[in-house]
Tab-separated table of C-alpha atoms in Angstrom:
chain	number	residue	atom	x	y	z
A	1	MET	CA	-0.307	0.027	0.619
A	2	ALA	CA	1.140	2.599	-1.162
A	3	ALA	CA	1.376	6.733	0.243
A	4	GLN	CA	1.782	9.747	-1.882
A	5	ASP	CA	1.857	13.191	-0.758
A	6	SER	CA	-1.035	14.952	-3.381
A	7	ASP	CA	-0.521	19.028	-4.200
A	8	ARG	CA	-3.810	19.113	-3.377
A	9	THR	CA	-3.013	19.694	0.133
A	10	HIS	CA	-2.084	22.724	2.102
A	11	ARG	CA	-1.699	24.005	5.541
A	12	ALA	CA	-4.145	25.763	7.119
A	13	GLY	CA	-3.519	29.223	8.302
A	14	THR	CA	-0.308	29.628	11.079
A	15	GLY	CA	-2.336	26.271	12.435
A	16	ARG	CA	-0.618	22.520	12.241
A	17	THR	CA	-4.075	21.596	10.311
A	18	ASP	CA	-3.475	19.932	7.131
A	19	VAL	CA	-5.942	20.356	4.753
A	20	MET	CA	-6.269	17.693	1.777
A	21	GLU	CA	-8.716	19.300	-1.043
A	22	THR	CA	-10.296	16.574	-3.079
A	23	GLN	CA	-13.226	15.884	-4.811
A	24	VAL	CA	-14.386	12.279	-3.092
A	25	ILE	CA	-12.955	10.754	0.186
A	26	ILE	CA	-12.706	7.479	0.312
A	27	VAL	CA	-12.340	5.819	3.754
A	28	GLY	CA	-10.788	2.305	3.766
A	29	ALA	CA	-7.949	1.009	0.873
A	30	GLY	CA	-9.601	-2.265	1.386
A	31	PRO	CA	-10.145	-4.392	-2.160
A	32	VAL	CA	-13.550	-2.312	-2.484
A	33	GLY	CA	-12.164	1.244	-1.052
A	34	LEU	CA	-9.580	0.628	-3.816
A	35	LEU	CA	-11.738	-0.415	-7.005
A	36	LEU	CA	-13.963	2.459	-6.186
A	37	ALA	CA	-11.067	4.375	-6.441
A	38	ALA	CA	-9.599	3.740	-9.929
A	39	GLU	CA	-13.094	3.687	-11.475
A	40	LEU	CA	-13.291	7.032	-10.027
A	41	CYS	CA	-9.842	7.787	-11.683
A	42	LEU	CA	-10.537	6.035	-14.412
A	43	ARG	CA	-13.584	8.606	-15.385
A	44	GLY	CA	-11.262	11.597	-14.314
A	45	VAL	CA	-12.598	12.363	-10.911
A	46	ARG	CA	-10.034	13.475	-8.367
A	47	VAL	CA	-9.763	10.974	-5.369
A	48	SER	CA	-7.993	10.941	-1.782
A	49	VAL	CA	-8.020	7.336	-0.308
A	50	VAL	CA	-7.075	7.492	3.836
A	51	GLU	CA	-6.412	4.292	5.662
A	52	GLN	CA	-5.286	3.920	8.687
A	53	ARG	CA	-2.680	0.962	8.270
A	54	HIS	CA	0.350	1.897	7.811
A	55	ARG	CA	1.103	-1.254	5.216
A	56	PRO	CA	-0.559	-3.578	3.171
A	57	THR	CA	-2.466	-6.339	5.139
A	58	THR	CA	-0.743	-10.195	4.952
A	59	GLU	CA	-3.954	-11.647	6.108
A	60	SER	CA	-5.470	-13.540	2.923
A	61	ARG	CA	-8.670	-13.942	4.773
A	62	ALA	CA	-11.465	-13.755	1.588
A	63	SER	CA	-10.165	-16.339	-1.049
A	64	THR	CA	-13.142	-16.824	-3.679
A	65	LEU	CA	-13.948	-14.947	-6.493
A	66	HIS	CA	-17.138	-15.427	-8.167
A	67	ALA	CA	-17.925	-15.635	-11.897
A	68	ARG	CA	-19.492	-11.710	-11.860
A	69	THR	CA	-17.040	-10.697	-9.824
A	70	MET	CA	-14.650	-12.387	-12.374
A	71	GLU	CA	-16.722	-10.553	-15.459
A	72	ILE	CA	-15.919	-7.378	-13.628
A	73	LEU	CA	-12.520	-7.628	-13.432
A	74	ASP	CA	-12.172	-8.582	-17.122
A	75	SER	CA	-14.147	-5.922	-18.358
A	76	ARG	CA	-11.593	-3.880	-16.854
A	77	GLY	CA	-8.774	-6.101	-18.020
A	78	LEU	CA	-7.283	-6.818	-15.121
A	79	LEU	CA	-7.316	-10.791	-15.212
A	80	THR	CA	-4.082	-10.954	-16.936
A	81	ASP	CA	-2.373	-9.273	-13.345
A	82	LEU	CA	-3.989	-12.186	-11.518
A	83	GLY	CA	-2.080	-14.577	-13.034
A	84	SER	CA	-3.869	-17.890	-13.332
A	85	PRO	CA	-6.384	-18.349	-10.375
A	86	PRO	CA	-7.818	-22.199	-9.870
A	87	ASN	CA	-10.447	-22.870	-10.814
A	88	GLU	CA	-13.091	-24.810	-8.733
A	89	PRO	CA	-16.335	-25.815	-10.389
A	90	ARG	CA	-17.754	-26.820	-6.909
A	91	GLY	CA	-18.599	-24.900	-4.606
A	92	HIS	CA	-20.816	-24.596	-1.358
A	93	PHE	CA	-24.326	-23.673	0.218
A	94	GLY	CA	-24.092	-23.940	3.765
A	95	GLY	CA	-21.234	-26.042	3.616
A	96	MET	CA	-23.064	-28.519	0.851
A	97	LEU	CA	-21.512	-29.397	-2.336
A	98	LEU	CA	-23.539	-27.223	-5.199
A	99	ASP	CA	-21.929	-27.111	-9.114
A	100	LEU	CA	-21.851	-24.008	-9.760
A	101	MET	CA	-21.609	-23.980	-13.259
A	102	LEU	CA	-23.630	-21.853	-15.174
A	103	PRO	CA	-23.741	-20.036	-18.764
A	104	GLY	CA	-21.094	-17.069	-18.984
A	105	ALA	CA	-17.180	-16.365	-19.728
A	106	TYR	CA	-16.214	-17.394	-15.650
A	107	PRO	CA	-18.286	-20.380	-14.346
A	108	GLY	CA	-17.765	-21.380	-11.037
A	109	GLN	CA	-15.208	-20.283	-8.466
A	110	TRP	CA	-12.135	-18.587	-8.479
A	111	LYS	CA	-9.252	-19.168	-6.204
A	112	VAL	CA	-7.491	-15.013	-5.391
A	113	PRO	CA	-5.738	-14.626	-1.937
A	114	GLN	CA	-7.319	-11.408	-0.572
A	115	THR	CA	-3.726	-10.009	-1.142
A	116	LYS	CA	-3.512	-10.644	-4.520
A	117	THR	CA	-7.154	-9.147	-5.454
A	118	GLU	CA	-5.828	-6.030	-2.963
A	119	SER	CA	-2.486	-5.630	-4.819
A	120	VAL	CA	-3.369	-5.701	-8.459
A	121	LEU	CA	-6.520	-2.998	-7.497
A	122	GLU	CA	-4.053	-0.529	-5.688
A	123	GLU	CA	-2.024	-1.210	-8.623
A	124	TRP	CA	-4.808	0.154	-10.795
A	125	ALA	CA	-5.806	3.137	-8.677
A	126	LEU	CA	-2.461	4.314	-8.251
A	127	SER	CA	-1.566	4.214	-11.983
A	128	LEU	CA	-4.898	6.101	-12.536
A	129	GLY	CA	-3.991	8.357	-10.311
A	130	ALA	CA	-5.185	7.750	-6.893
A	131	ASP	CA	-3.977	9.520	-4.151
A	132	ILE	CA	-3.588	6.728	-1.299
A	133	ARG	CA	-2.663	7.846	2.469
A	134	CYS	CA	-1.922	4.973	4.656
A	135	GLY	CA	-1.714	5.809	8.492
A	136	HIS	CA	-4.423	8.181	8.281
A	137	ARG	CA	-7.017	7.494	10.771
A	138	LEU	CA	-10.180	9.282	10.724
A	139	GLN	CA	-11.207	10.892	14.348
A	140	LEU	CA	-14.417	9.977	16.170
A	141	LEU	CA	-17.214	12.872	16.500
A	142	ASP	CA	-16.035	15.085	13.740
A	143	LEU	CA	-17.194	14.626	10.084
A	144	THR	CA	-19.434	17.263	9.162
A	145	GLN	CA	-22.034	18.311	5.472
A	146	ASP	CA	-22.515	21.722	4.666
A	147	GLY	CA	-23.623	22.547	1.193
A	148	GLU	CA	-21.306	21.439	-0.979
A	149	VAL	CA	-19.002	19.629	0.711
A	150	VAL	CA	-18.087	17.521	3.306
A	151	GLU	CA	-15.507	17.485	6.064
A	152	ALA	CA	-13.656	14.844	8.262
A	153	GLU	CA	-10.903	15.010	10.346
A	154	ALA	CA	-7.977	12.127	10.589
A	155	VAL	CA	-4.928	11.799	12.428
A	156	GLY	CA	-1.930	11.096	9.987
A	157	ARG	CA	1.320	9.201	9.673
A	158	ASP	CA	3.314	11.908	11.421
A	159	GLY	CA	0.325	12.804	14.325
A	160	ARG	CA	-0.962	15.959	12.663
A	161	PRO	CA	-4.200	16.412	11.902
A	162	VAL	CA	-4.982	16.347	8.504
A	163	ARG	CA	-8.955	17.994	6.937
A	164	LEU	CA	-10.624	16.220	4.849
A	165	ARG	CA	-12.351	18.525	2.335
A	166	GLY	CA	-14.474	17.017	-0.670
A	167	SER	CA	-17.625	16.328	-2.644
A	168	TYR	CA	-18.870	13.472	-1.245
A	169	LEU	CA	-17.200	11.268	1.244
A	170	VAL	CA	-17.445	7.099	0.425
A	171	ALA	CA	-17.191	4.434	3.770
A	172	CYS	CA	-15.170	1.815	2.336
A	173	ASP	CA	-14.129	1.233	6.487
A	174	GLY	CA	-15.563	-2.177	6.934
A	175	GLN	CA	-18.057	-3.487	9.802
A	176	ASP	CA	-16.878	-1.615	12.217
A	177	SER	CA	-16.936	1.603	10.467
A	178	THR	CA	-16.280	4.754	12.406
A	179	VAL	CA	-18.386	6.719	9.622
A	180	ARG	CA	-20.933	4.811	10.497
A	181	ARG	CA	-20.352	5.347	13.627
A	182	LEU	CA	-20.001	9.472	13.055
A	183	THR	CA	-23.270	9.766	11.141
A	184	GLY	CA	-25.182	7.618	13.249
A	185	ALA	CA	-26.490	5.561	10.603
A	186	ASP	CA	-29.376	3.083	10.724
A	187	PHE	CA	-27.950	-0.776	11.086
A	188	PRO	CA	-30.517	-3.093	12.254
A	189	GLY	CA	-30.315	-7.086	12.147
A	190	GLN	CA	-29.437	-9.291	14.396
A	191	GLU	CA	-26.628	-9.649	16.775
A	192	ALA	CA	-24.168	-12.836	16.903
A	193	SER	CA	-25.281	-16.121	17.923
A	194	ARG	CA	-21.839	-18.848	16.696
A	195	GLU	CA	-18.621	-17.789	15.921
A	196	LEU	CA	-16.209	-19.365	13.591
A	197	LEU	CA	-12.761	-19.391	14.903
A	198	ARG	CA	-9.643	-19.833	11.544
A	199	ALA	CA	-5.830	-19.180	11.277
A	200	ASP	CA	-4.098	-20.129	8.731
A	201	VAL	CA	-0.759	-22.557	9.811
A	202	ASP	CA	2.221	-23.659	8.912
A	203	GLY	CA	3.893	-26.925	9.416
A	204	ILE	CA	1.055	-28.770	10.206
A	205	ASP	CA	0.108	-32.028	8.590
A	206	ILE	CA	-3.842	-32.821	9.264
A	207	PRO	CA	-6.814	-34.469	7.122
A	208	ASP	CA	-8.059	-31.831	4.725
A	209	ARG	CA	-11.765	-31.285	5.541
A	210	ARG	CA	-14.389	-29.781	3.409
A	211	PHE	CA	-17.325	-28.758	6.329
A	212	GLU	CA	-16.879	-31.956	8.518
A	213	ARG	CA	-19.480	-32.020	10.701
A	214	LEU	CA	-18.825	-33.979	14.005
A	215	PRO	CA	-20.134	-34.737	17.142
A	216	GLY	CA	-18.481	-30.996	18.591
A	217	GLY	CA	-18.508	-29.317	15.898
A	218	LEU	CA	-17.648	-28.058	12.476
A	219	ALA	CA	-13.453	-28.317	11.085
A	220	ILE	CA	-12.857	-27.562	7.444
A	221	ALA	CA	-8.849	-27.655	6.887
A	222	ALA	CA	-7.766	-26.899	3.642
A	223	ARG	CA	-3.596	-27.235	2.889
A	224	ARG	CA	-2.840	-24.736	0.226
A	225	ARG	CA	0.051	-25.137	-2.774
A	226	ASP	CA	2.753	-23.632	-0.671
A	227	GLY	CA	1.971	-25.923	2.560
A	228	VAL	CA	-0.063	-23.948	4.409
A	229	THR	CA	-3.103	-24.987	5.762
A	230	ARG	CA	-5.792	-23.079	6.355
A	231	VAL	CA	-8.130	-24.551	9.242
A	232	MET	CA	-11.643	-23.146	10.637
A	233	VAL	CA	-13.476	-24.860	13.875
A	234	HIS	CA	-17.054	-23.749	15.356
A	235	GLU	CA	-18.450	-25.383	18.722
A	236	PHE	CA	-21.898	-26.487	18.572
A	237	GLY	CA	-23.243	-24.219	21.213
A	238	ALA	CA	-20.362	-22.259	22.499
A	239	ALA	CA	-21.269	-18.950	23.667
A	240	VAL	CA	-20.069	-15.711	21.457
A	241	ARG	CA	-16.961	-13.718	23.280
A	242	GLU	CA	-16.162	-10.802	23.793
A	243	ARG	CA	-12.976	-9.768	22.182
A	244	THR	CA	-11.253	-7.039	21.388
A	245	GLY	CA	-8.823	-8.514	19.146
A	246	PRO	CA	-8.112	-11.339	17.432
A	247	PRO	CA	-7.868	-14.628	19.241
A	248	GLN	CA	-4.798	-16.703	20.807
A	249	PHE	CA	-3.664	-19.416	18.765
A	250	GLU	CA	-4.017	-21.468	21.304
A	251	GLU	CA	-7.395	-21.346	21.904
A	252	MET	CA	-7.607	-22.316	18.014
A	253	THR	CA	-5.709	-25.125	18.810
A	254	ALA	CA	-7.400	-26.128	21.691
A	255	ALA	CA	-10.960	-25.575	20.485
A	256	TRP	CA	-9.633	-27.526	16.891
A	257	GLN	CA	-8.571	-30.719	19.299
A	258	ARG	CA	-11.555	-31.058	21.347
A	259	VAL	CA	-13.954	-31.015	18.089
A	260	THR	CA	-11.374	-33.024	15.982
A	261	GLY	CA	-9.190	-35.111	18.371
A	262	GLU	CA	-5.791	-33.724	16.492
A	263	ASP	CA	-3.090	-31.433	17.847
A	264	ILE	CA	-2.075	-28.394	15.453
A	265	SER	CA	-0.051	-26.596	18.496
A	266	GLY	CA	3.424	-26.862	17.146
A	267	GLY	CA	2.072	-25.254	14.034
A	268	LYS	CA	3.403	-21.638	13.537
A	269	PRO	CA	0.182	-19.631	13.352
A	270	LEU	CA	0.684	-17.593	10.247
A	271	TRP	CA	-2.716	-15.288	11.426
A	272	VAL	CA	-5.624	-15.564	13.856
A	273	ASN	CA	-8.428	-14.141	13.106
A	274	HIS	CA	-12.529	-14.797	13.744
A	275	PHE	CA	-15.726	-13.945	12.070
A	276	ASP	CA	-19.323	-15.052	13.328
A	277	ASP	CA	-22.833	-14.992	12.345
A	278	ALA	CA	-23.555	-11.424	12.969
A	279	ASN	CA	-26.550	-10.455	9.878
A	280	ARG	CA	-26.487	-6.501	9.700
A	281	GLN	CA	-27.474	-4.085	6.538
A	282	LEU	CA	-28.042	-0.245	6.615
A	283	THR	CA	-31.475	1.328	6.213
A	284	HIS	CA	-30.357	3.674	3.967
A	285	TYR	CA	-26.745	3.710	1.480
A	286	ARG	CA	-26.291	6.991	1.032
A	287	HIS	CA	-26.619	9.874	3.804
A	288	GLY	CA	-26.890	13.191	1.884
A	289	ARG	CA	-22.582	13.967	0.515
A	290	VAL	CA	-21.667	9.976	2.530
A	291	LEU	CA	-22.046	6.796	1.144
A	292	TYR	CA	-21.094	3.226	2.480
A	293	ALA	CA	-20.012	0.513	0.372
A	294	GLY	CA	-18.691	-3.637	1.168
A	295	ASP	CA	-18.941	-4.644	4.562
A	296	ALA	CA	-19.585	-0.600	6.441
A	297	ALA	CA	-23.063	-0.938	4.835
A	298	HIS	CA	-23.890	-4.249	5.619
A	299	ARG	CA	-22.418	-7.132	8.000
A	300	GLN	CA	-22.828	-10.951	7.298
A	301	MET	CA	-20.863	-13.715	7.682
A	302	PRO	CA	-18.232	-14.578	4.471
A	303	ILE	CA	-20.005	-17.629	4.014
A	304	GLY	CA	-18.186	-19.211	0.613
A	305	GLY	CA	-16.600	-16.234	-0.546
A	306	GLN	CA	-20.020	-13.413	-0.545
A	307	ALA	CA	-19.023	-11.074	1.444
A	308	LEU	CA	-15.539	-9.707	-0.612
A	309	ASN	CA	-17.784	-10.392	-4.136
A	310	LEU	CA	-20.955	-8.159	-2.713
A	311	GLY	CA	-18.754	-5.367	-1.867
A	312	LEU	CA	-16.468	-5.517	-4.990
A	313	GLN	CA	-19.726	-5.197	-6.677
A	314	ASP	CA	-21.458	-2.489	-4.203
A	315	ALA	CA	-17.637	-0.198	-5.725
A	316	PHE	CA	-18.573	-1.162	-9.615
A	317	ASN	CA	-22.408	-0.040	-9.369
A	318	LEU	CA	-21.311	2.874	-7.871
A	319	GLY	CA	-18.259	4.350	-9.192
A	320	TRP	CA	-19.725	5.453	-12.619
A	321	LYS	CA	-22.589	7.484	-11.191
A	322	LEU	CA	-21.307	9.010	-8.612
A	323	ALA	CA	-19.028	10.391	-11.098
A	324	ALA	CA	-21.450	10.873	-13.027
A	325	VAL	CA	-22.794	13.287	-10.706
A	326	ILE	CA	-19.838	14.826	-10.130
A	327	ALA	CA	-19.481	15.515	-13.813
A	328	GLY	CA	-22.488	17.935	-13.861
A	329	HIS	CA	-24.457	15.508	-16.427
A	330	ALA	CA	-26.234	12.668	-14.499
A	331	LEU	CA	-30.020	13.586	-13.976
A	332	ASP	CA	-31.849	14.279	-10.870
A	333	GLY	CA	-32.008	10.072	-8.760
A	334	LEU	CA	-28.725	8.660	-10.841
A	335	LEU	CA	-27.205	8.287	-7.341
A	336	ASP	CA	-29.928	6.870	-5.615
A	337	THR	CA	-30.138	3.976	-7.903
A	338	TYR	CA	-27.104	2.648	-6.138
A	339	HIS	CA	-29.037	2.308	-3.287
A	340	ASP	CA	-32.228	1.223	-4.584
A	341	GLU	CA	-30.330	-1.065	-6.323
A	342	ARG	CA	-27.453	-2.539	-4.154
A	343	HIS	CA	-29.836	-2.766	-0.614
A	344	ALA	CA	-31.979	-4.549	-2.675
A	345	VAL	CA	-29.297	-6.677	-4.041
A	346	GLY	CA	-27.638	-7.367	-0.188
A	347	SER	CA	-30.820	-7.813	1.193
A	348	ALA	CA	-31.115	-10.965	-0.859
A	349	VAL	CA	-27.310	-11.690	-0.250
A	350	LEU	CA	-27.595	-11.689	3.696
A	351	SER	CA	-30.656	-13.895	3.463
A	352	ASN	CA	-29.173	-16.247	2.051
A	353	ILE	CA	-26.181	-16.291	4.304
A	354	ARG	CA	-28.810	-16.732	7.672
A	355	ALA	CA	-29.810	-19.507	5.858
A	356	GLN	CA	-26.195	-21.072	4.937
A	357	ALA	CA	-24.889	-20.211	8.775
A	358	ALA	CA	-27.962	-22.043	9.910
A	359	LEU	CA	-27.287	-25.498	7.856
A	360	LEU	CA	-23.319	-24.598	8.605
A	361	LEU	CA	-23.517	-24.040	12.149
A	362	GLY	CA	-26.407	-25.800	13.473
A	363	SER	CA	-26.274	-28.472	15.856
A	364	ARG	CA	-28.095	-32.014	15.323
A	365	GLU	CA	-31.479	-29.964	14.721
A	366	VAL	CA	-30.470	-28.863	11.774
A	367	GLU	CA	-30.474	-32.750	10.517
A	368	PRO	CA	-33.778	-33.085	8.962
A	369	LEU	CA	-33.327	-29.996	6.953
A	370	ARG	CA	-29.660	-30.868	5.900
A	371	ALA	CA	-31.631	-34.260	4.123
A	372	VAL	CA	-34.241	-32.614	2.393
A	373	LEU	CA	-31.928	-30.053	1.096
A	374	ALA	CA	-29.538	-32.963	0.048
A	375	GLU	CA	-32.194	-34.405	-1.691
A	376	LEU	CA	-33.444	-31.139	-3.106
A	377	ILE	CA	-30.253	-29.529	-4.620
A	378	PRO	CA	-29.529	-32.005	-8.142
A	379	HIS	CA	-32.903	-31.252	-9.678
A	380	GLU	CA	-31.439	-28.792	-12.540
A	381	GLN	CA	-33.964	-25.660	-11.206
A	382	VAL	CA	-33.290	-26.012	-7.507
A	383	ARG	CA	-29.358	-26.459	-8.571
A	384	THR	CA	-29.246	-23.028	-10.784
A	385	ARG	CA	-30.951	-21.269	-8.624
A	386	LEU	CA	-28.441	-21.402	-5.661
A	387	ALA	CA	-25.725	-21.158	-8.065
A	388	GLY	CA	-26.876	-17.884	-9.761
A	389	MET	CA	-27.280	-16.547	-6.156
A	390	ILE	CA	-23.861	-17.036	-4.351
A	391	SER	CA	-22.015	-16.027	-8.124
A	392	GLY	CA	-23.977	-12.998	-8.139
A	393	LEU	CA	-24.915	-14.040	-12.337
A	394	ASP	CA	-29.022	-14.230	-10.982
A	395	ILE	CA	-28.697	-10.193	-10.439
A	396	ARG	CA	-31.927	-8.186	-12.284
A	397	TYR	CA	-32.047	-4.407	-11.638
A	398	ASP	CA	-35.525	-3.567	-11.902
A	399	THR	CA	-34.144	-0.390	-11.950
A	400	CYS	CA	-33.109	-0.360	-14.903
A	401	GLY	CA	-36.520	-0.603	-17.114
A	402	SER	CA	-38.798	-3.187	-18.671
A	403	GLY	CA	-39.752	-4.017	-21.939
A	404	HIS	CA	-37.030	-6.578	-23.345
A	405	PRO	CA	-36.286	-10.111	-21.554
A	406	LEU	CA	-32.086	-8.648	-21.249
A	407	VAL	CA	-33.248	-5.186	-19.901
A	408	GLY	CA	-31.738	-5.443	-16.210
A	409	LEU	CA	-29.766	-8.385	-16.463
A	410	ARG	CA	-25.975	-7.761	-17.138
A	411	LEU	CA	-25.018	-8.148	-21.047
A	412	PRO	CA	-25.102	-11.740	-22.056
A	413	HIS	CA	-21.307	-13.545	-22.340
A	414	ALA	CA	-20.764	-13.498	-26.329
A	415	ARG	CA	-17.548	-13.273	-29.091
A	416	LEU	CA	-17.983	-10.453	-31.683
A	417	ARG	CA	-16.815	-9.749	-35.123
A	418	VAL	CA	-15.994	-5.982	-34.459
A	419	GLY	CA	-14.278	-5.199	-38.188
A	420	SER	CA	-11.406	-7.136	-39.176
A	421	SER	CA	-11.405	-8.248	-34.952
A	422	THR	CA	-12.433	-10.318	-32.350
A	423	CYS	CA	-13.463	-9.308	-29.332
A	424	THR	CA	-15.895	-10.078	-25.988
A	425	THR	CA	-18.399	-8.543	-24.303
A	426	LEU	CA	-16.729	-7.880	-20.974
A	427	GLU	CA	-13.839	-6.621	-23.652
A	428	LEU	CA	-16.532	-3.935	-24.968
A	429	LEU	CA	-16.927	-2.435	-21.727
A	430	ARG	CA	-12.945	-1.639	-20.926
A	431	SER	CA	-13.375	1.934	-21.739
A	432	GLY	CA	-15.706	2.344	-18.688
A	433	ARG	CA	-17.922	4.475	-20.875
A	434	GLY	CA	-21.801	3.350	-21.666
A	435	LEU	CA	-22.131	0.580	-24.491
A	436	LEU	CA	-23.995	1.007	-27.109
A	437	LEU	CA	-24.569	-2.283	-29.901
A	438	GLY	CA	-25.558	-3.048	-33.487
A	439	LEU	CA	-25.293	-6.209	-33.957
A	440	ASP	CA	-27.715	-5.965	-37.410
A	441	GLY	CA	-24.815	-3.741	-39.406
A	442	ARG	CA	-25.453	-0.223	-37.722
A	443	VAL	CA	-26.037	1.533	-34.645
A	444	PRO	CA	-29.438	3.704	-34.308
A	445	ALA	CA	-28.608	6.724	-35.539
A	446	VAL	CA	-29.926	8.627	-31.914
A	447	GLY	CA	-26.968	7.313	-30.279
A	448	LYS	CA	-24.382	10.099	-32.244
A	449	ARG	CA	-25.953	12.324	-29.651
A	450	TRP	CA	-24.027	10.791	-26.374
A	451	ALA	CA	-21.016	9.944	-28.207
A	452	ASP	CA	-19.130	11.615	-26.169
A	453	ARG	CA	-20.236	8.584	-23.023
A	454	VAL	CA	-21.511	6.311	-25.109
A	455	ASP	CA	-19.464	4.635	-27.500
A	456	LEU	CA	-21.321	3.387	-30.765
A	457	VAL	CA	-20.511	-0.372	-31.689
A	458	VAL	CA	-21.405	-2.769	-34.630
A	459	ALA	CA	-20.735	-6.284	-34.841
A	460	ARG	CA	-21.586	-9.768	-35.539
A	461	PRO	CA	-21.351	-12.868	-33.841
A	462	GLU	CA	-17.949	-14.325	-34.628
A	463	PRO	CA	-18.886	-16.622	-37.563
A	464	GLY	CA	-19.437	-20.527	-35.587
A	465	SER	CA	-19.458	-19.139	-32.917
A	466	ASP	CA	-22.977	-19.191	-30.230
A	467	PRO	CA	-24.083	-16.077	-29.924
A	468	GLY	CA	-26.695	-16.882	-26.564
A	469	GLU	CA	-28.517	-14.225	-25.263
A	470	LEU	CA	-28.153	-12.046	-27.934
A	471	ASP	CA	-29.333	-14.030	-30.555
A	472	GLY	CA	-31.891	-11.995	-31.952
A	473	VAL	CA	-30.988	-9.262	-30.414
A	474	GLY	CA	-30.391	-6.230	-33.261
A	475	ALA	CA	-29.143	-3.804	-30.599
A	476	VAL	CA	-28.989	-3.464	-26.963
A	477	ALA	CA	-27.520	-0.626	-24.845
A	478	ALA	CA	-25.587	-1.339	-21.647
A	479	ARG	CA	-24.478	1.034	-18.646
A	480	PRO	CA	-20.987	1.213	-17.789
A	481	ASP	CA	-20.879	-1.769	-15.454
A	482	GLY	CA	-22.485	-4.295	-17.628
A	483	TYR	CA	-26.214	-4.240	-17.098
A	484	VAL	CA	-28.697	-3.775	-20.161
A	485	VAL	CA	-30.566	-0.461	-20.214
A	486	TRP	CA	-32.424	-1.514	-23.596
A	487	ALA	CA	-32.692	-4.298	-26.455
A	488	ALA	CA	-34.412	-4.884	-29.679
A	489	GLY	CA	-35.204	-7.306	-32.133
A	490	PRO	CA	-33.279	-7.443	-35.976
A	491	GLY	CA	-33.985	-4.263	-38.459
A	492	THR	CA	-34.025	-1.841	-35.428
A	493	SER	CA	-30.985	0.136	-36.076
A	494	ALA	CA	-32.370	0.641	-39.340
A	495	ASP	CA	-34.274	3.522	-38.700
A	496	PRO	CA	-32.200	6.575	-39.626
A	497	GLY	CA	-34.331	8.211	-37.138
A	498	GLY	CA	-33.692	6.235	-33.929
A	499	VAL	CA	-36.021	3.795	-31.517
A	500	ALA	CA	-38.947	4.739	-29.944
A	501	GLY	CA	-38.073	5.024	-26.576
A	502	LEU	CA	-33.861	4.568	-26.292
A	503	PRO	CA	-33.426	8.422	-26.189
A	504	ALA	CA	-35.137	8.526	-23.037
A	505	VAL	CA	-33.303	5.537	-21.720
A	506	LEU	CA	-30.283	7.079	-22.532
A	507	GLU	CA	-31.238	10.489	-21.722
A	508	ARG	CA	-31.739	8.451	-17.800
A	509	TRP	CA	-28.616	7.000	-17.800
A	510	PHE	CA	-25.986	8.795	-19.584
A	511	GLY	CA	-27.329	12.712	-18.914
A	512	THR	CA	-28.718	15.445	-21.411
A	513	SER	CA	-27.611	14.590	-25.181
A	514	ARG	CA	-25.048	17.180	-26.168
């Protein structure tokens, strides 16, 4: 995590307080904050990220990227930087094996350490001009909004106060969000009743376990390529402890031995932490000029990697909308669609996580329910429903409108011929702009009025490839985050005056035409 000096920082008066002026202040330089920073910088927004850590974490907590998140990273050209992560076709639902293979570019789940994801996003954000400040801790009881400005105060690396001033502030500072406490945002939900202890341990040799339910609890063990073993354990009926820091390794080893009978105390812990089944969600993701993304907006048990993926998708939804507002060409209400869309998605994910937590951590009382679910999962409709829920591929935004069956869904994956070149639909989104795609020889002429914000592309399905859901589509419009806002059948683009309804759709999502 690199700290940069900014030419937008100056000393206020004769005092000792530095003032840092920017357009968007992001609190938290984890994956969610870094992705948001990059998305804003991609569109020319000045961004300052403040992070209380002095250096990157070595704790690779989340290790799973789901299909929709992989599509997001591909749509910005970042997958090459991830290397060649292992792909697993099967995940789980509440500890019960589930085939995650669905139509798309990246079916299944992909095992990427969070440290790697964070590193790739940080390098991208820095390359686009993000100002990332490590070792800056936000002061309690000091965050104000006044007209067109939001201000907060942090303690800098040298111990001096730094006054942060911007048009908007976005909290990406995790489940214990300082910003959330400062604003007093309503964060209803359920308290934790169960917890899992987790550690990465070197120097132990134990059998791999995938959600092994033993008489005394749940045990999970997975040995990585580098020889380190990740272990997780839950004791049925154990009370949740009040903690002010991570558990000690001795607590982890004692619980592991009680549940499995194995002694892992001779191993070397690289890190130890815990997570619980607390389940909360902000009532509103926007409080004036303060917005929330990731775990600052919702707290959930990180089952199956859904927490990280949910947060990254929050950032991807918010970035282009906030940039459009700052650029001055967004219509009223565009920024409010961030809450409308992502709160609904978050609520659905938190609901499925509550169900999974009960299945995973419940003792004998959940066995009948697990038995029924085991009979249902092999049925294709049940499997695809659960797989779509976990992967993020089933998201449909009702705010996108109605009409064509594709509206509200992500742009389908397909290989296309553009001129003499071949590309995918995801590659067409890499500019970070909107997309108006003509698939029958031309683009609707009305799109030219938004050519400064929308890419106009004429393409045809690559010969011999399967066009999938684009079969029979003449033209389609997608937002910068890849969700379809308009589509029509063949022959649509032949109308030189444009298509009924399309100008209103383009104006709604991309602002008044030039």
